[in-house]
Coordinates of C-alpha atoms and ligand atoms in Angstrom, one line a residue:
M1 CA -0.3 -0.3 -0.4
E2 CA 1.2 3.3 -0.7
A3 CA 2.1 5.9 1.6
K4 CA -0.7 7.9 1.9
S5 CA -3.4 5.6 1.4
I6 CA -1.3 4.0 4.8
V7 CA -2.0 7.3 7.1
K8 CA -5.3 8.3 5.8
E9 CA -6.3 4.8 6.5
A10 CA -4.3 4.9 10.4
V11 CA -5.8 8.5 11.1
A12 CA -9.7 7.1 9.7
K13 CA -9.8 3.7 11.9
R14 CA -9.0 6.4 15.1
V15 CA -11.5 9.3 14.2
P16 CA -13.4 8.6 17.3
A17 CA -10.1 8.1 20.0
L18 CA -9.1 11.2 18.6
R19 CA -12.8 12.6 18.5
E20 CA -12.4 11.8 22.4
L21 CA -8.8 12.9 22.9
H22 CA -9.6 16.6 21.1
Q23 CA -12.9 16.8 23.1
R24 CA -11.2 16.3 26.9
I25 CA -8.3 19.2 25.6
W26 CA -10.7 21.6 24.5
E27 CA -13.1 21.2 27.7
S28 CA -10.3 21.1 30.2
A29 CA -9.0 24.6 28.7
E30 CA -6.3 25.3 31.0
L31 CA -3.4 28.0 30.0
G32 CA 0.2 27.2 29.5
Y33 CA 1.5 25.1 32.4
E34 CA -1.2 24.1 34.3
E35 CA -2.3 21.7 31.4
I36 CA -2.4 18.9 33.5
K37 CA -5.8 17.4 31.9
S38 CA -4.7 17.8 28.7
A39 CA -1.3 16.4 29.2
L40 CA -2.6 13.6 30.8
A41 CA -5.4 12.8 27.6
L42 CA -2.4 12.8 25.8
R43 CA -0.5 10.4 27.5
D44 CA -3.2 8.3 27.6
F45 CA -3.7 8.6 24.3
M46 CA 0.1 8.0 23.3
A47 CA 0.5 4.9 26.1
S48 CA -2.3 3.0 24.7
E49 CA -1.1 3.0 21.4
G50 CA 2.3 1.6 22.6
F51 CA 4.2 4.6 22.6
A52 CA 7.2 4.9 25.6
V53 CA 6.0 8.3 27.4
E54 CA 8.0 10.0 29.8
T55 CA 6.4 13.2 31.7
G56 CA 8.0 16.1 33.0
V57 CA 10.6 16.7 30.6
A58 CA 12.7 19.9 31.4
G59 CA 11.5 20.2 34.6
I60 CA 8.2 21.4 33.6
P61 CA 5.5 19.1 34.9
T62 CA 2.9 19.4 31.5
A63 CA 6.3 18.3 28.9
F64 CA 6.6 14.7 27.5
V65 CA 8.1 13.1 24.9
A66 CA 6.3 10.0 23.3
S67 CA 8.8 7.6 21.7
Y68 CA 7.6 4.7 19.4
G69 CA 10.6 3.1 16.0
S70 CA 14.0 2.9 16.3
G71 CA 16.9 3.6 13.9
K72 CA 17.1 6.8 12.2
P73 CA 15.5 9.2 10.8
I74 CA 14.7 10.6 14.2
I75 CA 11.4 13.3 13.6
G76 CA 9.9 14.8 16.3
I77 CA 6.4 15.9 16.3
L78 CA 5.9 19.0 18.0
A79 CA 2.1 19.6 19.5
E80 CA 0.4 21.8 22.1
Y81 CA -2.4 21.9 24.2
D82 CA -2.8 25.4 26.2
A83 CA -5.6 27.6 26.3
L84 CA -6.5 31.3 27.1
S85 CA -8.4 33.4 29.7
Q86 CA -11.4 35.2 28.9
L87 CA -12.0 32.9 25.2
S88 CA -14.5 30.7 26.6
Q89 CA -17.1 30.2 24.3
Q90 CA -20.0 27.4 23.6
P91 CA -19.1 24.7 20.9
G92 CA -19.9 26.2 17.5
C93 CA -22.3 27.9 18.5
P94 CA -21.3 31.6 16.9
T95 CA -22.8 34.1 19.0
K96 CA -20.6 34.8 22.1
D97 CA -21.7 32.5 25.2
P98 CA -18.9 31.3 27.3
I99 CA -19.6 27.7 28.6
P100 CA -21.3 28.8 32.9
G101 CA -18.1 28.3 34.7
Q102 CA -15.9 28.3 31.9
E103 CA -13.2 31.3 31.8
G104 CA -10.8 29.7 29.4
G105 CA -11.1 28.3 26.1
H106 CA -9.3 27.2 22.8
G107 CA -8.6 30.7 20.6
C108 CA -5.9 29.9 19.6
G109 CA -7.2 26.1 18.7
H110 CA -4.3 24.5 20.2
S111 CA -6.6 21.8 21.3
A112 CA -7.0 20.9 17.6
L113 CA -2.8 21.8 16.8
G114 CA -2.2 19.0 20.0
T115 CA -4.5 16.0 18.6
G116 CA -3.8 16.8 15.1
S117 CA 0.2 16.3 15.9
A118 CA -1.3 13.1 18.3
A119 CA -2.7 11.8 15.1
A120 CA 0.4 12.8 12.8
A121 CA 2.0 10.4 15.3
V122 CA -0.1 7.4 15.3
A123 CA 0.2 7.1 11.5
I124 CA 4.1 7.5 11.4
K125 CA 4.2 4.8 13.8
D126 CA 1.4 2.8 11.4
Y127 CA 3.5 3.4 9.2
L128 CA 6.5 2.1 10.3
E129 CA 4.7 -0.9 10.7
A130 CA 3.7 -1.6 7.2
T131 CA 7.1 -1.2 5.7
G132 CA 9.3 -2.5 8.3
K133 CA 12.0 0.4 7.9
S134 CA 13.8 2.5 10.4
G135 CA 12.8 5.5 11.9
T136 CA 11.6 6.7 15.1
V137 CA 9.3 9.3 16.0
K138 CA 9.0 11.2 19.0
L139 CA 5.5 13.4 19.4
Y140 CA 6.7 16.4 22.0
G141 CA 4.2 17.8 24.3
C142 CA 5.2 21.6 24.0
P143 CA 3.1 23.4 26.6
A144 CA 3.1 26.8 27.2
E145 CA 3.5 28.2 24.1
E146 CA 0.9 31.9 24.6
N147 CA 2.4 32.7 27.8
G148 CA 5.1 30.8 28.8
W149 CA 7.5 29.7 25.9
G150 CA 8.0 25.7 26.9
K151 CA 9.8 24.8 23.9
T152 CA 12.7 27.2 25.0
F153 CA 13.4 26.2 28.2
M154 CA 12.7 22.3 26.0
A155 CA 15.4 23.6 23.4
R156 CA 17.6 24.3 26.4
A157 CA 17.4 20.9 28.1
G158 CA 18.2 19.2 24.7
L159 CA 15.3 18.0 24.0
F160 CA 15.4 17.9 20.5
D161 CA 19.2 17.7 19.9
E162 CA 18.9 14.4 17.9
L163 CA 16.2 14.7 15.5
D164 CA 16.9 14.5 12.2
C165 CA 13.8 16.8 11.2
A166 CA 10.4 18.7 13.3
F167 CA 7.0 18.7 11.5
T168 CA 4.2 21.1 13.5
W169 CA 0.7 23.1 12.2
H170 CA -1.4 25.0 13.2
P171 CA -4.7 26.4 12.7
S172 CA -5.6 29.2 10.5
Y173 CA -8.0 30.1 7.9
D174 CA -6.1 28.4 5.4
N175 CA -4.2 25.8 3.8
G176 CA -0.1 25.5 3.7
V177 CA 3.1 26.1 4.8
W178 CA 4.2 28.5 7.2
S179 CA 6.9 30.5 4.9
T180 CA 7.5 33.8 7.4
S181 CA 10.0 33.9 9.7
S182 CA 8.3 35.3 13.6
L183 CA 10.4 38.0 15.7
A184 CA 12.8 37.0 18.1
N185 CA 12.6 38.5 21.6
V186 CA 13.2 39.0 25.2
S187 CA 11.3 39.1 28.1
V188 CA 13.1 41.1 30.9
K189 CA 12.6 42.5 34.3
F190 CA 14.8 45.7 35.7
K191 CA 14.2 46.1 39.0
F192 CA 15.0 49.7 41.0
A193 CA 15.9 49.8 44.1
G194 CA 16.3 53.0 46.0
R195 CA 15.7 54.6 49.4
T196 CA 12.4 56.0 51.3
A197 CA 12.2 59.6 52.9
H198 CA 9.3 62.1 53.3
A199 CA 8.6 63.6 50.0
A200 CA 8.6 67.0 51.1
A201 CA 9.8 67.0 54.3
A202 CA 13.3 65.8 53.4
P203 CA 13.0 64.6 49.3
H204 CA 17.3 65.3 49.8
A205 CA 17.0 62.0 51.4
G206 CA 15.4 59.4 49.2
R207 CA 16.3 57.8 46.1
S208 CA 13.8 56.7 43.5
A209 CA 13.3 53.6 42.3
L210 CA 9.9 55.1 40.4
D211 CA 12.7 58.1 39.4
S212 CA 14.6 55.3 37.7
C213 CA 12.0 53.5 35.7
E214 CA 11.0 56.8 34.0
I215 CA 14.6 58.0 33.1
M216 CA 14.9 54.8 31.9
N217 CA 11.9 54.5 29.7
V218 CA 13.2 58.2 28.4
G219 CA 16.2 56.6 27.4
V220 CA 15.2 53.2 25.5
N221 CA 12.6 55.5 23.5
Y222 CA 15.4 58.1 22.8
L223 CA 17.1 54.6 21.7
R224 CA 14.2 54.2 19.4
E225 CA 16.3 55.6 16.4
H226 CA 19.6 54.7 16.9
V227 CA 18.1 50.4 16.8
I228 CA 17.1 48.5 13.1
P229 CA 13.6 49.7 12.5
E230 CA 12.1 46.5 12.6
A231 CA 12.9 46.8 16.4
R232 CA 10.2 46.3 18.8
M233 CA 10.6 47.2 22.1
H234 CA 7.6 47.3 24.5
Y235 CA 7.3 47.8 28.1
A236 CA 4.8 48.0 31.3
Y237 CA 5.4 48.8 35.1
L238 CA 5.0 45.9 36.8
D239 CA 5.4 48.1 40.5
V240 CA 5.4 51.4 40.4
G241 CA 7.0 51.8 44.1
G242 CA 3.3 52.4 46.1
T243 CA 0.8 54.5 46.0
S244 CA 1.5 57.5 48.5
P245 CA 2.5 59.7 46.5
N246 CA 4.2 61.4 49.7
V247 CA 7.0 58.7 49.9
V248 CA 9.5 58.9 48.5
Q249 CA 9.4 55.3 46.2
D250 CA 12.0 52.5 46.7
H251 CA 11.1 50.2 44.5
A252 CA 10.0 49.7 41.4
C253 CA 10.4 47.5 38.4
V254 CA 9.4 48.0 34.6
H255 CA 9.1 44.4 32.7
Y256 CA 10.2 44.8 28.6
F257 CA 9.9 42.9 25.5
L258 CA 12.4 43.6 23.3
R259 CA 12.4 41.7 19.4
A260 CA 13.8 42.2 16.4
P261 CA 14.3 39.6 13.3
K262 CA 17.2 37.8 14.8
S263 CA 18.3 36.7 17.9
A264 CA 21.7 37.9 17.6
Q265 CA 20.0 41.4 17.6
V266 CA 17.5 40.4 20.0
Q267 CA 20.9 40.7 22.3
E268 CA 22.7 43.8 21.0
I269 CA 19.4 45.5 21.5
L270 CA 19.6 43.8 24.7
A271 CA 23.2 44.8 26.1
R272 CA 22.2 48.7 25.0
V273 CA 18.9 49.0 27.0
K274 CA 21.3 47.0 30.0
D275 CA 23.4 49.8 29.4
I276 CA 20.7 52.4 29.7
A277 CA 19.0 51.0 33.1
K278 CA 22.7 50.8 34.5
G279 CA 22.9 54.4 33.4
A280 CA 19.4 55.9 35.2
A281 CA 20.3 54.2 38.6
L282 CA 23.3 56.0 38.2
I283 CA 21.4 59.1 37.8
C284 CA 19.3 58.1 40.7
G285 CA 21.4 56.8 43.2
T286 CA 20.1 53.6 42.8
E287 CA 20.8 49.9 42.4
C288 CA 19.6 48.1 39.9
I289 CA 18.6 44.0 38.7
C290 CA 18.3 43.2 35.6
E291 CA 16.1 39.6 35.1
I292 CA 15.7 37.4 32.1
Q293 CA 13.0 36.2 32.5
S294 CA 12.6 33.7 28.9
G295 CA 13.5 34.5 25.3
M296 CA 11.7 32.9 21.5
S297 CA 14.9 32.5 19.1
D298 CA 13.1 33.7 15.6
Y299 CA 11.5 30.8 13.3
I300 CA 13.3 29.1 10.4
P301 CA 11.3 27.7 7.7
N302 CA 13.0 24.7 6.2
P303 CA 13.5 25.0 2.5
T304 CA 13.4 21.4 1.6
M305 CA 11.0 20.3 5.1
S306 CA 8.6 23.3 3.9
A307 CA 8.9 21.7 0.4
V308 CA 8.3 18.3 1.7
I309 CA 4.8 19.2 3.7
Q310 CA 3.8 21.5 0.4
E311 CA 4.0 18.2 -1.5
S312 CA 2.1 16.6 0.9
L313 CA -0.6 19.0 1.3
T314 CA -1.0 19.0 -2.3
E315 CA -1.4 14.9 -2.5
L316 CA -4.2 14.6 0.2
G317 CA -6.0 18.0 -0.6
A318 CA -7.6 20.6 2.1
P319 CA -9.9 19.4 4.9
E320 CA -12.7 18.6 3.0
F321 CA -16.0 20.6 4.7
D322 CA -19.2 19.7 4.1
G323 CA -22.7 22.2 2.9
A324 CA -23.2 22.7 6.9
D325 CA -19.8 23.4 7.9
Q326 CA -20.1 26.6 5.4
A327 CA -23.1 27.0 6.2
L328 CA -21.9 27.1 10.1
A329 CA -19.2 29.1 8.7
T330 CA -21.0 31.8 7.3
Q331 CA -22.7 32.8 10.7
F332 CA -19.1 33.1 12.3
F333 CA -18.0 35.2 9.4
Q334 CA -21.0 37.9 9.8
S335 CA -19.8 37.5 13.7
L336 CA -16.8 39.4 12.5
P337 CA -15.9 43.2 13.8
E338 CA -17.6 44.6 10.5
E339 CA -14.0 46.4 10.1
S340 CA -12.9 42.7 9.6
R341 CA -15.3 42.0 7.1
Q342 CA -14.7 45.0 5.5
Q343 CA -11.4 44.6 5.1
V344 CA -11.6 40.5 3.9
L345 CA -14.5 41.3 1.2
A346 CA -11.8 44.3 -0.2
G347 CA -9.4 42.2 0.0
L348 CA -10.7 39.5 -1.5
A349 CA -12.2 41.7 -4.2
R350 CA -9.2 43.1 -5.7
R351 CA -7.6 39.5 -5.7
F352 CA -10.7 37.8 -7.2
G353 CA -13.0 40.8 -8.7
E354 CA -15.7 41.2 -6.3
E355 CA -18.6 38.5 -7.3
R356 CA -16.1 35.8 -6.6
A357 CA -15.5 37.6 -3.4
R358 CA -19.0 37.7 -2.4
E359 CA -19.1 33.6 -3.4
I360 CA -16.1 33.4 -1.4
A361 CA -17.4 35.2 1.9
A362 CA -20.5 32.9 1.2
A363 CA -18.6 29.5 1.4
P364 CA -15.6 31.3 4.3
L365 CA -13.9 28.1 4.7
E366 CA -10.9 28.0 2.5
E367 CA -10.8 24.8 0.7
T368 CA -7.9 25.9 -1.9
I369 CA -3.9 25.4 -1.0
S370 CA -1.0 28.2 -0.9
P371 CA 1.4 28.2 -3.1
L372 CA 4.8 28.0 -1.3
V373 CA 6.6 31.3 -1.1
L374 CA 9.8 31.4 1.5
T375 CA 10.3 34.7 2.3
K376 CA 12.4 35.4 4.7
V377 CA 10.1 39.3 6.3
A378 CA 9.9 38.3 9.2
M379 CA 6.0 37.9 10.5
P380 CA 4.9 40.5 13.5
G381 CA 5.0 38.6 16.2
S382 CA 7.0 35.6 18.2
T383 CA 6.7 31.3 18.3
D384 CA 8.5 29.1 20.6
V385 CA 9.0 27.0 17.1
G386 CA 11.4 28.8 16.5
D387 CA 13.9 27.6 19.1
V388 CA 13.2 24.3 18.0
S389 CA 14.3 25.1 14.7
Y390 CA 17.6 26.5 15.8
V391 CA 18.8 23.0 16.6
T392 CA 16.9 20.4 13.9
P393 CA 15.4 21.8 10.6
T394 CA 11.9 22.2 10.7
A395 CA 8.6 22.9 8.8
Q396 CA 5.2 24.2 9.9
A397 CA 1.8 23.2 7.7
T398 CA -1.3 25.4 8.0
L399 CA -4.4 23.9 8.3
A400 CA -8.2 25.5 7.6
G401 CA -9.8 25.8 10.8
F402 CA -11.9 28.5 10.7
C403 CA -12.8 30.8 8.6
I404 CA -11.5 33.6 6.7
G405 CA -11.1 36.7 8.4
T406 CA -11.4 34.9 11.7
T407 CA -8.0 36.6 14.2
P408 CA -6.5 33.7 16.5
H409 CA -7.2 35.0 19.8
T410 CA -11.1 35.5 19.4
W411 CA -13.7 32.7 20.9
Q412 CA -14.6 32.6 17.2
V413 CA -11.4 31.1 17.3
T414 CA -12.8 28.1 20.2
G415 CA -16.1 27.9 18.9
Q416 CA -15.2 26.3 15.3
I417 CA -12.4 25.0 16.8
G418 CA -15.5 22.8 19.1
S419 CA -17.3 22.2 16.3
S420 CA -17.3 19.8 13.4
I421 CA -15.0 22.3 11.5
G422 CA -12.3 22.2 13.6
E423 CA -12.2 18.1 13.6
K424 CA -11.7 18.0 10.0
C425 CA -9.5 20.3 10.3
Y426 CA -7.3 18.4 13.0
L427 CA -7.5 15.0 11.1
K428 CA -6.2 16.7 7.8
A429 CA -3.7 18.0 9.7
G430 CA -2.9 14.5 10.9
E431 CA -2.7 12.8 7.9
V432 CA -0.6 15.6 6.5
L433 CA 2.4 15.5 9.1
A434 CA 2.5 11.6 9.4
L435 CA 2.9 11.6 4.9
S436 CA 5.5 14.5 5.9
A437 CA 7.4 12.2 7.7
A438 CA 6.2 9.3 5.9
K439 CA 8.3 10.8 2.9
V440 CA 11.6 11.8 5.1
I441 CA 11.6 7.3 6.0
D442 CA 11.4 6.8 2.3
Q443 CA 14.2 9.4 1.7
P444 CA 16.4 9.8 4.6
E445 CA 19.1 11.9 2.5
L446 CA 16.2 14.7 2.9
C447 CA 17.0 15.2 6.3
Q448 CA 21.3 15.7 5.1
Q449 CA 20.4 18.5 2.8
A450 CA 17.5 20.4 5.4
R451 CA 21.1 20.1 8.0
E452 CA 23.0 21.9 5.6
E453 CA 20.7 24.3 4.6
L454 CA 19.8 24.7 8.6
L455 CA 24.0 25.3 9.3
A456 CA 24.0 28.3 6.3
E457 CA 21.5 30.2 8.2
T458 CA 22.6 29.5 11.6
G459 CA 26.6 28.2 11.5
G460 CA 25.2 26.0 13.4
V461 CA 25.2 28.1 17.1
Y462 CA 22.3 28.0 19.3
D463 CA 22.4 31.0 21.7
C464 CA 19.3 29.5 24.1
P465 CA 17.4 33.2 24.9
A466 CA 16.9 31.9 28.3
P467 CA 20.2 32.3 30.5
D468 CA 21.1 28.6 32.2
D469 CA 19.7 29.9 35.8
V470 CA 16.3 30.7 34.7
L471 CA 14.0 28.2 35.3
P472 CA 10.1 28.1 33.3
P473 CA 7.5 30.0 35.5
I474 CA 6.2 26.9 36.7
P475 CA 2.9 28.8 38.6
E476 CA 2.9 27.3 42.6
G477 CA 1.2 24.4 43.1
V478 CA 1.0 22.9 39.9
A479 CA 4.5 20.1 39.7
Q480 CA 2.2 19.0 43.1
R481 CA -1.2 18.7 41.3
A482 CA -0.2 17.2 38.7
K483 CA 1.7 14.2 40.4
E484 CA -1.7 14.2 42.6
A485 CA -3.3 13.6 39.2
G486 CA -0.5 11.2 38.4
L487 CA 1.6 12.8 35.9
Ligands
ZN501 ZN1 -1.6 29.4 18.8

């Protein structure tokens, strides 16, 4: 039997089990590093399929690696399963209607991401069994993509080092390969310490930590003109030193995100921002401590592995939506803000003419496949897949799981991913990643080619943006709860 038939059959025969798995993750809707029920659901599923599962990897209770097979190539499949706060929504409901008592929701579709990746891993197992070929598949349970950058810490722990390549995917409004880079970033807190004093009676005795923050921010705002135009520097006050204007503030803290197209550029900017903080402390007579929280490297889409995904997607086709899915998606499209809808319609009209634009809006689930055009332009955001892409050749698919015009991190995503639209999306993702892996198993020389491309890009250097002494920000009590739950 050919690879395509094996992976399609492998996914098809597991639809009820995958549906149950997805339901468990979608309903649990747990925030980053707290994905205990979701990690358990995935672990149970992988273990029931005969995978060896190691939990609690990289010091993260909800991270795991599930392995099957032996020998090379060693192929990694990345799974995410964290949710977002405030995005609870009834499944398939196109008007805002949160589930009572539930705050979080899968507004970025990571319930589907985790399930589709698990589907891919078990379909690769079937392919290895059916062909008797050499190869190992590893499903990586990667927590906290949204808020905690789990993969950065997993990459630092060396978990991806042995891989010949990694595949992942993300639900989207289109079908294709994730072809752009992303911004590298670093999250860093500047804590100033000064001395309190009566602000009217003895201001000369005080040393203001709040003034230090303000002067630091002024300095950074002057720096903006003298860094590369693509750089982004944003900050928020975490501590303003109390609420009394008549007390000189002896503590204050400002939290920065620094971003640029390449990790090395972020490090250069960070060095200059640290100097500014030192200068602010010197001006005010305070002390400054710089605490790096974590960071993400820029994403390097691997050309060879991206082409492998594109080929698989073209062979398999887009998710197969029916009339009921399109009708439901139309209602979701109508629920989008007027401005977003007009923007989408104007964009479609420019590309296809007004009549076709109206037709597309009436059936707004994408059923075509976008051509593969890799670009060095970074999308204006960051992802921790970037850290994996520095260590091993990495490629990502996108599969339609919500209607055109839907933006991630909205209740509309939670609602659509929780419906039959989401199911068709993750089932197809499983097939696409599994067929991509089968191609690598059949042609292991692709790994060498991909590795050479990666080396040309990085010189073989990966500097993890999270320093060795920075621990993943696991909320208090989670490790205990995870243990009690059996993780
Ligand atoms: Zn996401």
